[in-house]
mmCIF file of C-alpha atoms and ligand atoms in Angstrom:
data_model
loop_
_atom_site.group_PDB
_atom_site.id
_atom_site.type_symbol
_atom_site.label_atom_id
_atom_site.label_comp_id
_atom_site.label_asym_id
_atom_site.label_seq_id
_atom_site.Cartn_x
_atom_site.Cartn_y
_atom_site.Cartn_z
ATOM 1 C CA MET X 105 0.000 0.000 0.000
ATOM 2 C CA ASN X 106 1.327 3.435 -0.906
ATOM 3 C CA ILE X 107 1.814 5.961 1.891
ATOM 4 C CA LYS X 108 2.343 9.706 2.123
ATOM 5 C CA ILE X 109 5.006 11.344 4.262
ATOM 6 C CA ALA X 110 4.879 15.132 4.350
ATOM 7 C CA ASP X 111 4.648 16.146 0.648
ATOM 8 C CA LEU X 112 5.965 12.886 -0.878
ATOM 9 C CA ALA X 113 4.349 9.547 -1.822
ATOM 10 C CA PHE X 114 6.108 6.238 -1.158
ATOM 11 C CA GLU X 115 5.533 2.612 -2.212
ATOM 12 C CA PRO X 116 6.674 -0.602 -0.500
ATOM 13 C CA LEU X 117 10.190 -1.771 -1.379
ATOM 14 C CA ILE X 118 11.232 -4.303 1.298
ATOM 15 C CA THR X 119 8.791 -5.910 3.727
ATOM 16 C CA ALA X 120 9.299 -6.278 7.463
ATOM 17 C CA ASP X 121 9.455 -10.090 7.131
ATOM 18 C CA THR X 122 12.105 -9.923 4.425
ATOM 19 C CA ILE X 123 14.221 -7.606 6.580
ATOM 20 C CA GLN X 124 14.024 -9.911 9.594
ATOM 21 C CA THR X 125 14.939 -12.986 7.532
ATOM 22 C CA ARG X 126 18.002 -11.246 6.093
ATOM 23 C CA ILE X 127 19.103 -9.975 9.508
ATOM 24 C CA LYS X 128 19.131 -13.547 10.828
ATOM 25 C CA GLU X 129 21.383 -14.605 7.926
ATOM 26 C CA ILE X 130 23.863 -11.798 8.613
ATOM 27 C CA ALA X 131 23.877 -12.612 12.317
ATOM 28 C CA VAL X 132 24.830 -16.232 11.586
ATOM 29 C CA ASP X 133 27.940 -14.979 9.776
ATOM 30 C CA LEU X 134 28.843 -12.476 12.506
ATOM 31 C CA ASN X 135 28.383 -15.035 15.284
ATOM 32 C CA LYS X 136 30.787 -17.322 13.447
ATOM 33 C CA ASP X 137 33.365 -14.656 12.557
ATOM 34 C CA TYR X 138 33.436 -13.011 16.006
ATOM 35 C CA ALA X 139 33.100 -16.095 18.242
ATOM 36 C CA ASP X 140 36.158 -15.275 20.399
ATOM 37 C CA LYS X 141 36.617 -11.596 19.602
ATOM 38 C CA ALA X 142 34.277 -9.763 22.006
ATOM 39 C CA PRO X 143 33.385 -7.188 19.328
ATOM 40 C CA VAL X 144 32.103 -3.678 19.938
ATOM 41 C CA PHE X 145 29.028 -2.946 17.831
ATOM 42 C CA VAL X 146 28.931 0.775 17.034
ATOM 43 C CA GLY X 147 25.639 2.105 15.713
ATOM 44 C CA VAL X 148 25.616 5.258 13.587
ATOM 45 C CA LEU X 149 22.597 7.247 14.768
ATOM 46 C CA ASN X 150 19.901 8.125 14.057
ATOM 47 C CA GLY X 151 19.076 5.842 11.154
ATOM 48 C CA CYS X 152 20.603 2.652 12.588
ATOM 49 C CA PHE X 153 18.394 2.297 15.633
ATOM 50 C CA MET X 154 15.920 -0.344 14.382
ATOM 51 C CA PHE X 155 18.458 -2.350 12.411
ATOM 52 C CA MET X 156 20.901 -2.258 15.310
ATOM 53 C CA ALA X 157 18.264 -3.460 17.780
ATOM 54 C CA ASP X 158 17.015 -6.319 15.597
ATOM 55 C CA LEU X 159 20.542 -7.385 14.604
ATOM 56 C CA LEU X 160 21.779 -7.427 18.196
ATOM 57 C CA LYS X 161 18.855 -9.637 19.256
ATOM 58 C CA GLU X 162 20.338 -12.296 16.954
ATOM 59 C CA ILE X 163 23.918 -11.932 18.181
ATOM 60 C CA THR X 164 24.911 -14.703 20.573
ATOM 61 C CA VAL X 165 28.610 -13.951 21.139
ATOM 62 C CA PRO X 166 29.734 -11.708 24.021
ATOM 63 C CA CYS X 167 29.751 -8.139 22.709
ATOM 64 C CA GLU X 168 29.495 -4.479 23.652
ATOM 65 C CA VAL X 169 27.077 -1.948 22.190
ATOM 66 C CA ALA X 170 27.909 1.723 21.624
ATOM 67 C CA PHE X 171 26.768 4.600 19.447
ATOM 68 C CA THR X 172 27.992 7.643 17.603
ATOM 69 C CA LYS X 173 25.964 10.207 15.702
ATOM 70 C CA LEU X 174 26.712 11.760 12.349
ATOM 71 C CA SER X 175 24.420 13.394 9.836
ATOM 72 C CA SER X 176 24.678 14.601 6.269
ATOM 73 C CA TYR X 177 21.140 14.660 4.886
ATOM 74 C CA HIS X 178 19.770 17.356 7.199
ATOM 75 C CA GLY X 179 16.146 16.461 6.416
ATOM 76 C CA GLY X 180 16.160 16.374 2.606
ATOM 77 C CA VAL X 181 16.288 13.666 -0.046
ATOM 78 C CA THR X 182 19.947 13.997 -1.056
ATOM 79 C CA SER X 183 23.204 13.940 0.876
ATOM 80 C CA THR X 184 24.554 17.439 1.537
ATOM 81 C CA ARG X 185 28.142 16.037 1.711
ATOM 82 C CA ARG X 186 28.646 18.194 4.808
ATOM 83 C CA ILE X 187 29.049 15.752 7.665
ATOM 84 C CA ARG X 188 28.007 17.022 11.061
ATOM 85 C CA ASP X 189 29.750 15.208 13.910
ATOM 86 C CA ASP X 190 26.917 15.295 16.423
ATOM 87 C CA PHE X 191 28.420 13.069 19.087
ATOM 88 C CA ASP X 192 31.574 11.085 19.299
ATOM 89 C CA LEU X 193 32.053 7.407 20.116
ATOM 90 C CA LEU X 194 32.957 7.379 23.819
ATOM 91 C CA THR X 195 34.006 3.693 24.095
ATOM 92 C CA ASP X 196 37.754 3.049 23.948
ATOM 93 C CA ILE X 197 38.219 0.876 20.844
ATOM 94 C CA THR X 198 42.009 0.505 20.990
ATOM 95 C CA ASN X 199 42.840 -3.132 20.136
ATOM 96 C CA ARG X 200 39.125 -3.956 19.922
ATOM 97 C CA HIS X 201 37.221 -5.510 17.017
ATOM 98 C CA VAL X 202 34.712 -2.883 15.864
ATOM 99 C CA ILE X 203 31.557 -3.629 13.883
ATOM 100 C CA LEU X 204 30.007 -0.413 12.539
ATOM 101 C CA VAL X 205 26.264 -0.639 11.934
ATOM 102 C CA GLU X 206 24.785 1.715 9.318
ATOM 103 C CA ASP X 207 21.267 1.947 7.955
ATOM 104 C CA ILE X 208 22.332 3.040 4.460
ATOM 105 C CA VAL X 209 25.446 3.638 2.401
ATOM 106 C CA ASP X 210 24.601 6.132 -0.310
ATOM 107 C CA THR X 211 27.633 8.064 -1.593
ATOM 108 C CA GLY X 212 29.808 6.410 1.080
ATOM 109 C CA ASN X 213 30.960 9.838 2.280
ATOM 110 C CA THR X 214 29.811 9.315 5.883
ATOM 111 C CA LEU X 215 31.332 5.863 6.155
ATOM 112 C CA ASP X 216 34.605 6.951 4.568
ATOM 113 C CA TYR X 217 34.865 9.764 7.112
ATOM 114 C CA LEU X 218 33.942 7.577 10.082
ATOM 115 C CA VAL X 219 36.224 4.652 9.222
ATOM 116 C CA ALA X 220 39.170 7.064 8.801
ATOM 117 C CA LYS X 221 38.356 8.773 12.087
ATOM 118 C CA LEU X 222 38.043 5.539 14.086
ATOM 119 C CA SER X 223 41.117 3.971 12.461
ATOM 120 C CA HIS X 224 43.248 6.603 14.190
ATOM 121 C CA ARG X 225 42.216 5.022 17.500
ATOM 122 C CA LYS X 226 44.049 1.809 16.574
ATOM 123 C CA PRO X 227 41.247 -0.786 16.748
ATOM 124 C CA ALA X 228 42.184 -4.439 16.096
ATOM 125 C CA SER X 229 39.785 -4.374 13.121
ATOM 126 C CA ILE X 230 36.861 -2.471 11.645
ATOM 127 C CA THR X 231 34.063 -4.146 9.711
ATOM 128 C CA VAL X 232 30.920 -2.424 8.476
ATOM 129 C CA VAL X 233 27.439 -3.917 8.358
ATOM 130 C CA ALA X 234 24.887 -1.918 6.369
ATOM 131 C CA LEU X 235 21.199 -2.572 5.941
ATOM 132 C CA LEU X 236 21.081 -0.873 2.522
ATOM 133 C CA LEU X 237 23.615 -0.076 -0.191
ATOM 134 C CA LYS X 238 22.971 1.941 -3.336
ATOM 135 C CA PRO X 239 25.707 0.589 -5.634
ATOM 136 C CA ASP X 240 24.952 3.180 -8.332
ATOM 137 C CA ALA X 241 25.394 6.083 -5.893
ATOM 138 C CA VAL X 242 28.728 5.122 -4.336
ATOM 139 C CA GLU X 243 31.463 7.704 -4.797
ATOM 140 C CA TYR X 244 33.622 6.717 -1.828
ATOM 141 C CA PRO X 245 34.113 2.923 -1.851
ATOM 142 C CA VAL X 246 34.882 1.633 1.646
ATOM 143 C CA GLU X 247 36.711 -1.685 1.750
ATOM 144 C CA GLU X 248 35.580 -2.342 5.343
ATOM 145 C CA LEU X 249 31.978 -2.691 4.126
ATOM 146 C CA LYS X 250 31.703 -6.496 4.353
ATOM 147 C CA HIS X 251 28.016 -7.182 5.068
ATOM 148 C CA VAL X 252 25.128 -5.617 3.147
ATOM 149 C CA ALA X 253 21.580 -6.779 3.780
ATOM 150 C CA PHE X 254 20.059 -5.346 0.576
ATOM 151 C CA GLN X 255 21.362 -3.590 -2.525
ATOM 152 C CA ILE X 256 18.771 -1.122 -3.774
ATOM 153 C CA PRO X 257 18.349 1.210 -6.774
ATOM 154 C CA ASN X 258 19.493 4.817 -6.487
ATOM 155 C CA GLU X 259 16.152 6.071 -5.214
ATOM 156 C CA PHE X 260 15.087 7.842 -2.045
ATOM 157 C CA VAL X 261 13.876 5.441 0.658
ATOM 158 C CA VAL X 262 12.311 5.753 4.110
ATOM 159 C CA GLY X 263 11.247 3.467 6.924
ATOM 160 C CA TYR X 264 12.847 1.064 9.378
ATOM 161 C CA GLY X 265 14.994 3.859 10.816
ATOM 162 C CA LEU X 266 15.344 5.998 7.693
ATOM 163 C CA ASP X 267 13.544 9.324 7.493
ATOM 164 C CA TYR X 268 12.170 12.014 5.256
ATOM 165 C CA MET X 269 12.071 15.333 7.116
ATOM 166 C CA GLU X 270 12.601 13.270 10.310
ATOM 167 C CA LEU X 271 9.348 11.363 9.610
ATOM 168 C CA GLY X 272 8.871 7.695 8.707
ATOM 169 C CA ARG X 273 11.605 6.204 10.894
ATOM 170 C CA ASN X 274 8.960 4.176 12.768
ATOM 171 C CA LEU X 275 7.753 2.190 9.714
ATOM 172 C CA ASN X 276 8.571 -1.535 10.019
ATOM 173 C CA GLY X 277 9.326 -1.939 6.306
ATOM 174 C CA ILE X 278 11.234 0.109 3.718
ATOM 175 C CA TYR X 279 9.450 2.292 1.189
ATOM 176 C CA LYS X 280 10.744 4.055 -1.924
ATOM 177 C CA ARG X 281 9.636 7.397 -3.269
ATOM 178 C CA VAL X 282 7.073 7.312 -6.077
ATOM 179 C CA VAL X 283 8.423 9.492 -8.878
HETATM 180 C C1 PRP P 191 22.277 8.840 6.415
HETATM 181 C C2 PRP P 191 22.725 7.414 6.750
HETATM 182 C C3 PRP P 191 24.202 7.446 6.569
HETATM 183 C C4 PRP P 191 24.391 8.496 5.505
HETATM 184 C C5 PRP P 191 24.599 7.831 4.181
HETATM 185 O O1 PRP P 191 22.347 9.625 7.553
HETATM 186 O O2 PRP P 191 22.357 7.061 8.055
HETATM 187 O O3 PRP P 191 24.876 7.818 7.751
HETATM 188 O O4 PRP P 191 23.202 9.294 5.442
HETATM 189 O O5 PRP P 191 24.830 8.785 3.158
HETATM 190 P P1 PRP P 191 26.260 8.896 2.446
HETATM 191 O O6 PRP P 191 26.715 7.502 2.132
HETATM 192 O O7 PRP P 191 25.950 9.702 1.206
HETATM 193 O O8 PRP P 191 27.193 9.610 3.363
HETATM 194 P P2 PRP P 191 21.570 11.020 7.702
HETATM 195 O O9 PRP P 191 22.474 12.149 7.385
HETATM 196 O O10 PRP P 191 20.286 10.960 6.946
HETATM 197 O O11 PRP P 191 21.305 11.057 9.269
HETATM 198 P P3 PRP P 191 20.302 10.144 10.130
HETATM 199 O O12 PRP P 191 20.929 8.756 10.212
HETATM 200 O O13 PRP P 191 20.263 10.804 11.454
HETATM 201 O O14 PRP P 191 18.967 10.124 9.419
#
Protein backbone atom coordinates (compact mmCIF):
# COMPACT_ATOMS: atom_id res chain seq x y z
CA MET A 1 0.00 0.00 0.00
CA ASN A 2 1.33 3.44 -0.91
CA ILE A 3 1.81 5.96 1.89
CA LYS A 4 2.34 9.71 2.12
CA ILE A 5 5.01 11.34 4.26
CA ALA A 6 4.88 15.13 4.35
CA ASP A 7 4.65 16.15 0.65
CA LEU A 8 5.96 12.89 -0.88
CA ALA A 9 4.35 9.55 -1.82
CA PHE A 10 6.11 6.24 -1.16
CA GLU A 11 5.53 2.61 -2.21
CA PRO A 12 6.67 -0.60 -0.50
CA LEU A 13 10.19 -1.77 -1.38
CA ILE A 14 11.23 -4.30 1.30
CA THR A 15 8.79 -5.91 3.73
CA ALA A 16 9.30 -6.28 7.46
CA ASP A 17 9.45 -10.09 7.13
CA THR A 18 12.11 -9.92 4.42
CA ILE A 19 14.22 -7.61 6.58
CA GLN A 20 14.02 -9.91 9.59
CA THR A 21 14.94 -12.99 7.53
CA ARG A 22 18.00 -11.25 6.09
CA ILE A 23 19.10 -9.98 9.51
CA LYS A 24 19.13 -13.55 10.83
CA GLU A 25 21.38 -14.61 7.93
CA ILE A 26 23.86 -11.80 8.61
CA ALA A 27 23.88 -12.61 12.32
CA VAL A 28 24.83 -16.23 11.59
CA ASP A 29 27.94 -14.98 9.78
CA LEU A 30 28.84 -12.48 12.51
CA ASN A 31 28.38 -15.04 15.28
CA LYS A 32 30.79 -17.32 13.45
CA ASP A 33 33.36 -14.66 12.56
CA TYR A 34 33.44 -13.01 16.01
CA ALA A 35 33.10 -16.10 18.24
CA ASP A 36 36.16 -15.27 20.40
CA LYS A 37 36.62 -11.60 19.60
CA ALA A 38 34.28 -9.76 22.01
CA PRO A 39 33.38 -7.19 19.33
CA VAL A 40 32.10 -3.68 19.94
CA PHE A 41 29.03 -2.95 17.83
CA VAL A 42 28.93 0.77 17.03
CA GLY A 43 25.64 2.10 15.71
CA VAL A 44 25.62 5.26 13.59
CA LEU A 45 22.60 7.25 14.77
CA ASN A 46 19.90 8.12 14.06
CA GLY A 47 19.08 5.84 11.15
CA CYS A 48 20.60 2.65 12.59
CA PHE A 49 18.39 2.30 15.63
CA MET A 50 15.92 -0.34 14.38
CA PHE A 51 18.46 -2.35 12.41
CA MET A 52 20.90 -2.26 15.31
CA ALA A 53 18.26 -3.46 17.78
CA ASP A 54 17.02 -6.32 15.60
CA LEU A 55 20.54 -7.38 14.60
CA LEU A 56 21.78 -7.43 18.20
CA LYS A 57 18.86 -9.64 19.26
CA GLU A 58 20.34 -12.30 16.95
CA ILE A 59 23.92 -11.93 18.18
CA THR A 60 24.91 -14.70 20.57
CA VAL A 61 28.61 -13.95 21.14
CA PRO A 62 29.73 -11.71 24.02
CA CYS A 63 29.75 -8.14 22.71
CA GLU A 64 29.50 -4.48 23.65
CA VAL A 65 27.08 -1.95 22.19
CA ALA A 66 27.91 1.72 21.62
CA PHE A 67 26.77 4.60 19.45
CA THR A 68 27.99 7.64 17.60
CA LYS A 69 25.96 10.21 15.70
CA LEU A 70 26.71 11.76 12.35
CA SER A 71 24.42 13.39 9.84
CA SER A 72 24.68 14.60 6.27
CA TYR A 73 21.14 14.66 4.89
CA HIS A 74 19.77 17.36 7.20
CA GLY A 75 16.15 16.46 6.42
CA GLY A 76 16.16 16.37 2.61
CA VAL A 77 16.29 13.67 -0.05
CA THR A 78 19.95 14.00 -1.06
CA SER A 79 23.20 13.94 0.88
CA THR A 80 24.55 17.44 1.54
CA ARG A 81 28.14 16.04 1.71
CA ARG A 82 28.65 18.19 4.81
CA ILE A 83 29.05 15.75 7.67
CA ARG A 84 28.01 17.02 11.06
CA ASP A 85 29.75 15.21 13.91
CA ASP A 86 26.92 15.30 16.42
CA PHE A 87 28.42 13.07 19.09
CA ASP A 88 31.57 11.09 19.30
CA LEU A 89 32.05 7.41 20.12
CA LEU A 90 32.96 7.38 23.82
CA THR A 91 34.01 3.69 24.10
CA ASP A 92 37.75 3.05 23.95
CA ILE A 93 38.22 0.88 20.84
CA THR A 94 42.01 0.50 20.99
CA ASN A 95 42.84 -3.13 20.14
CA ARG A 96 39.13 -3.96 19.92
CA HIS A 97 37.22 -5.51 17.02
CA VAL A 98 34.71 -2.88 15.86
CA ILE A 99 31.56 -3.63 13.88
CA LEU A 100 30.01 -0.41 12.54
CA VAL A 101 26.26 -0.64 11.93
CA GLU A 102 24.79 1.71 9.32
CA ASP A 103 21.27 1.95 7.95
CA ILE A 104 22.33 3.04 4.46
CA VAL A 105 25.45 3.64 2.40
CA ASP A 106 24.60 6.13 -0.31
CA THR A 107 27.63 8.06 -1.59
CA GLY A 108 29.81 6.41 1.08
CA ASN A 109 30.96 9.84 2.28
CA THR A 110 29.81 9.32 5.88
CA LEU A 111 31.33 5.86 6.16
CA ASP A 112 34.61 6.95 4.57
CA TYR A 113 34.86 9.76 7.11
CA LEU A 114 33.94 7.58 10.08
CA VAL A 115 36.22 4.65 9.22
CA ALA A 116 39.17 7.06 8.80
CA LYS A 117 38.36 8.77 12.09
CA LEU A 118 38.04 5.54 14.09
CA SER A 119 41.12 3.97 12.46
CA HIS A 120 43.25 6.60 14.19
CA ARG A 121 42.22 5.02 17.50
CA LYS A 122 44.05 1.81 16.57
CA PRO A 123 41.25 -0.79 16.75
CA ALA A 124 42.18 -4.44 16.10
CA SER A 125 39.79 -4.37 13.12
CA ILE A 126 36.86 -2.47 11.64
CA THR A 127 34.06 -4.15 9.71
CA VAL A 128 30.92 -2.42 8.48
CA VAL A 129 27.44 -3.92 8.36
CA ALA A 130 24.89 -1.92 6.37
CA LEU A 131 21.20 -2.57 5.94
CA LEU A 132 21.08 -0.87 2.52
CA LEU A 133 23.62 -0.08 -0.19
CA LYS A 134 22.97 1.94 -3.34
CA PRO A 135 25.71 0.59 -5.63
CA ASP A 136 24.95 3.18 -8.33
CA ALA A 137 25.39 6.08 -5.89
CA VAL A 138 28.73 5.12 -4.34
CA GLU A 139 31.46 7.70 -4.80
CA TYR A 140 33.62 6.72 -1.83
CA PRO A 141 34.11 2.92 -1.85
CA VAL A 142 34.88 1.63 1.65
CA GLU A 143 36.71 -1.69 1.75
CA GLU A 144 35.58 -2.34 5.34
CA LEU A 145 31.98 -2.69 4.13
CA LYS A 146 31.70 -6.50 4.35
CA HIS A 147 28.02 -7.18 5.07
CA VAL A 148 25.13 -5.62 3.15
CA ALA A 149 21.58 -6.78 3.78
CA PHE A 150 20.06 -5.35 0.58
CA GLN A 151 21.36 -3.59 -2.53
CA ILE A 152 18.77 -1.12 -3.77
CA PRO A 153 18.35 1.21 -6.77
CA ASN A 154 19.49 4.82 -6.49
CA GLU A 155 16.15 6.07 -5.21
CA PHE A 156 15.09 7.84 -2.04
CA VAL A 157 13.88 5.44 0.66
CA VAL A 158 12.31 5.75 4.11
CA GLY A 159 11.25 3.47 6.92
CA TYR A 160 12.85 1.06 9.38
CA GLY A 161 14.99 3.86 10.82
CA LEU A 162 15.34 6.00 7.69
CA ASP A 163 13.54 9.32 7.49
CA TYR A 164 12.17 12.01 5.26
CA MET A 165 12.07 15.33 7.12
CA GLU A 166 12.60 13.27 10.31
CA LEU A 167 9.35 11.36 9.61
CA GLY A 168 8.87 7.70 8.71
CA ARG A 169 11.61 6.20 10.89
CA ASN A 170 8.96 4.18 12.77
CA LEU A 171 7.75 2.19 9.71
CA ASN A 172 8.57 -1.53 10.02
CA GLY A 173 9.33 -1.94 6.31
CA ILE A 174 11.23 0.11 3.72
CA TYR A 175 9.45 2.29 1.19
CA LYS A 176 10.74 4.05 -1.92
CA ARG A 177 9.64 7.40 -3.27
CA VAL A 178 7.07 7.31 -6.08
CA VAL A 179 8.42 9.49 -8.88
C1 LIG B 1 22.28 8.84 6.42
C2 LIG B 1 22.73 7.41 6.75
C3 LIG B 1 24.20 7.45 6.57
C4 LIG B 1 24.39 8.50 5.51
C5 LIG B 1 24.60 7.83 4.18
O1 LIG B 1 22.35 9.63 7.55
O2 LIG B 1 22.36 7.06 8.06
O3 LIG B 1 24.88 7.82 7.75
O4 LIG B 1 23.20 9.29 5.44
O5 LIG B 1 24.83 8.78 3.16
P1 LIG B 1 26.26 8.90 2.45
O6 LIG B 1 26.71 7.50 2.13
O7 LIG B 1 25.95 9.70 1.21
O8 LIG B 1 27.19 9.61 3.36
P2 LIG B 1 21.57 11.02 7.70
O9 LIG B 1 22.47 12.15 7.39
O10 LIG B 1 20.29 10.96 6.95
O11 LIG B 1 21.31 11.06 9.27
P3 LIG B 1 20.30 10.14 10.13
O12 LIG B 1 20.93 8.76 10.21
O13 LIG B 1 20.26 10.80 11.45
O14 LIG B 1 18.97 10.12 9.42
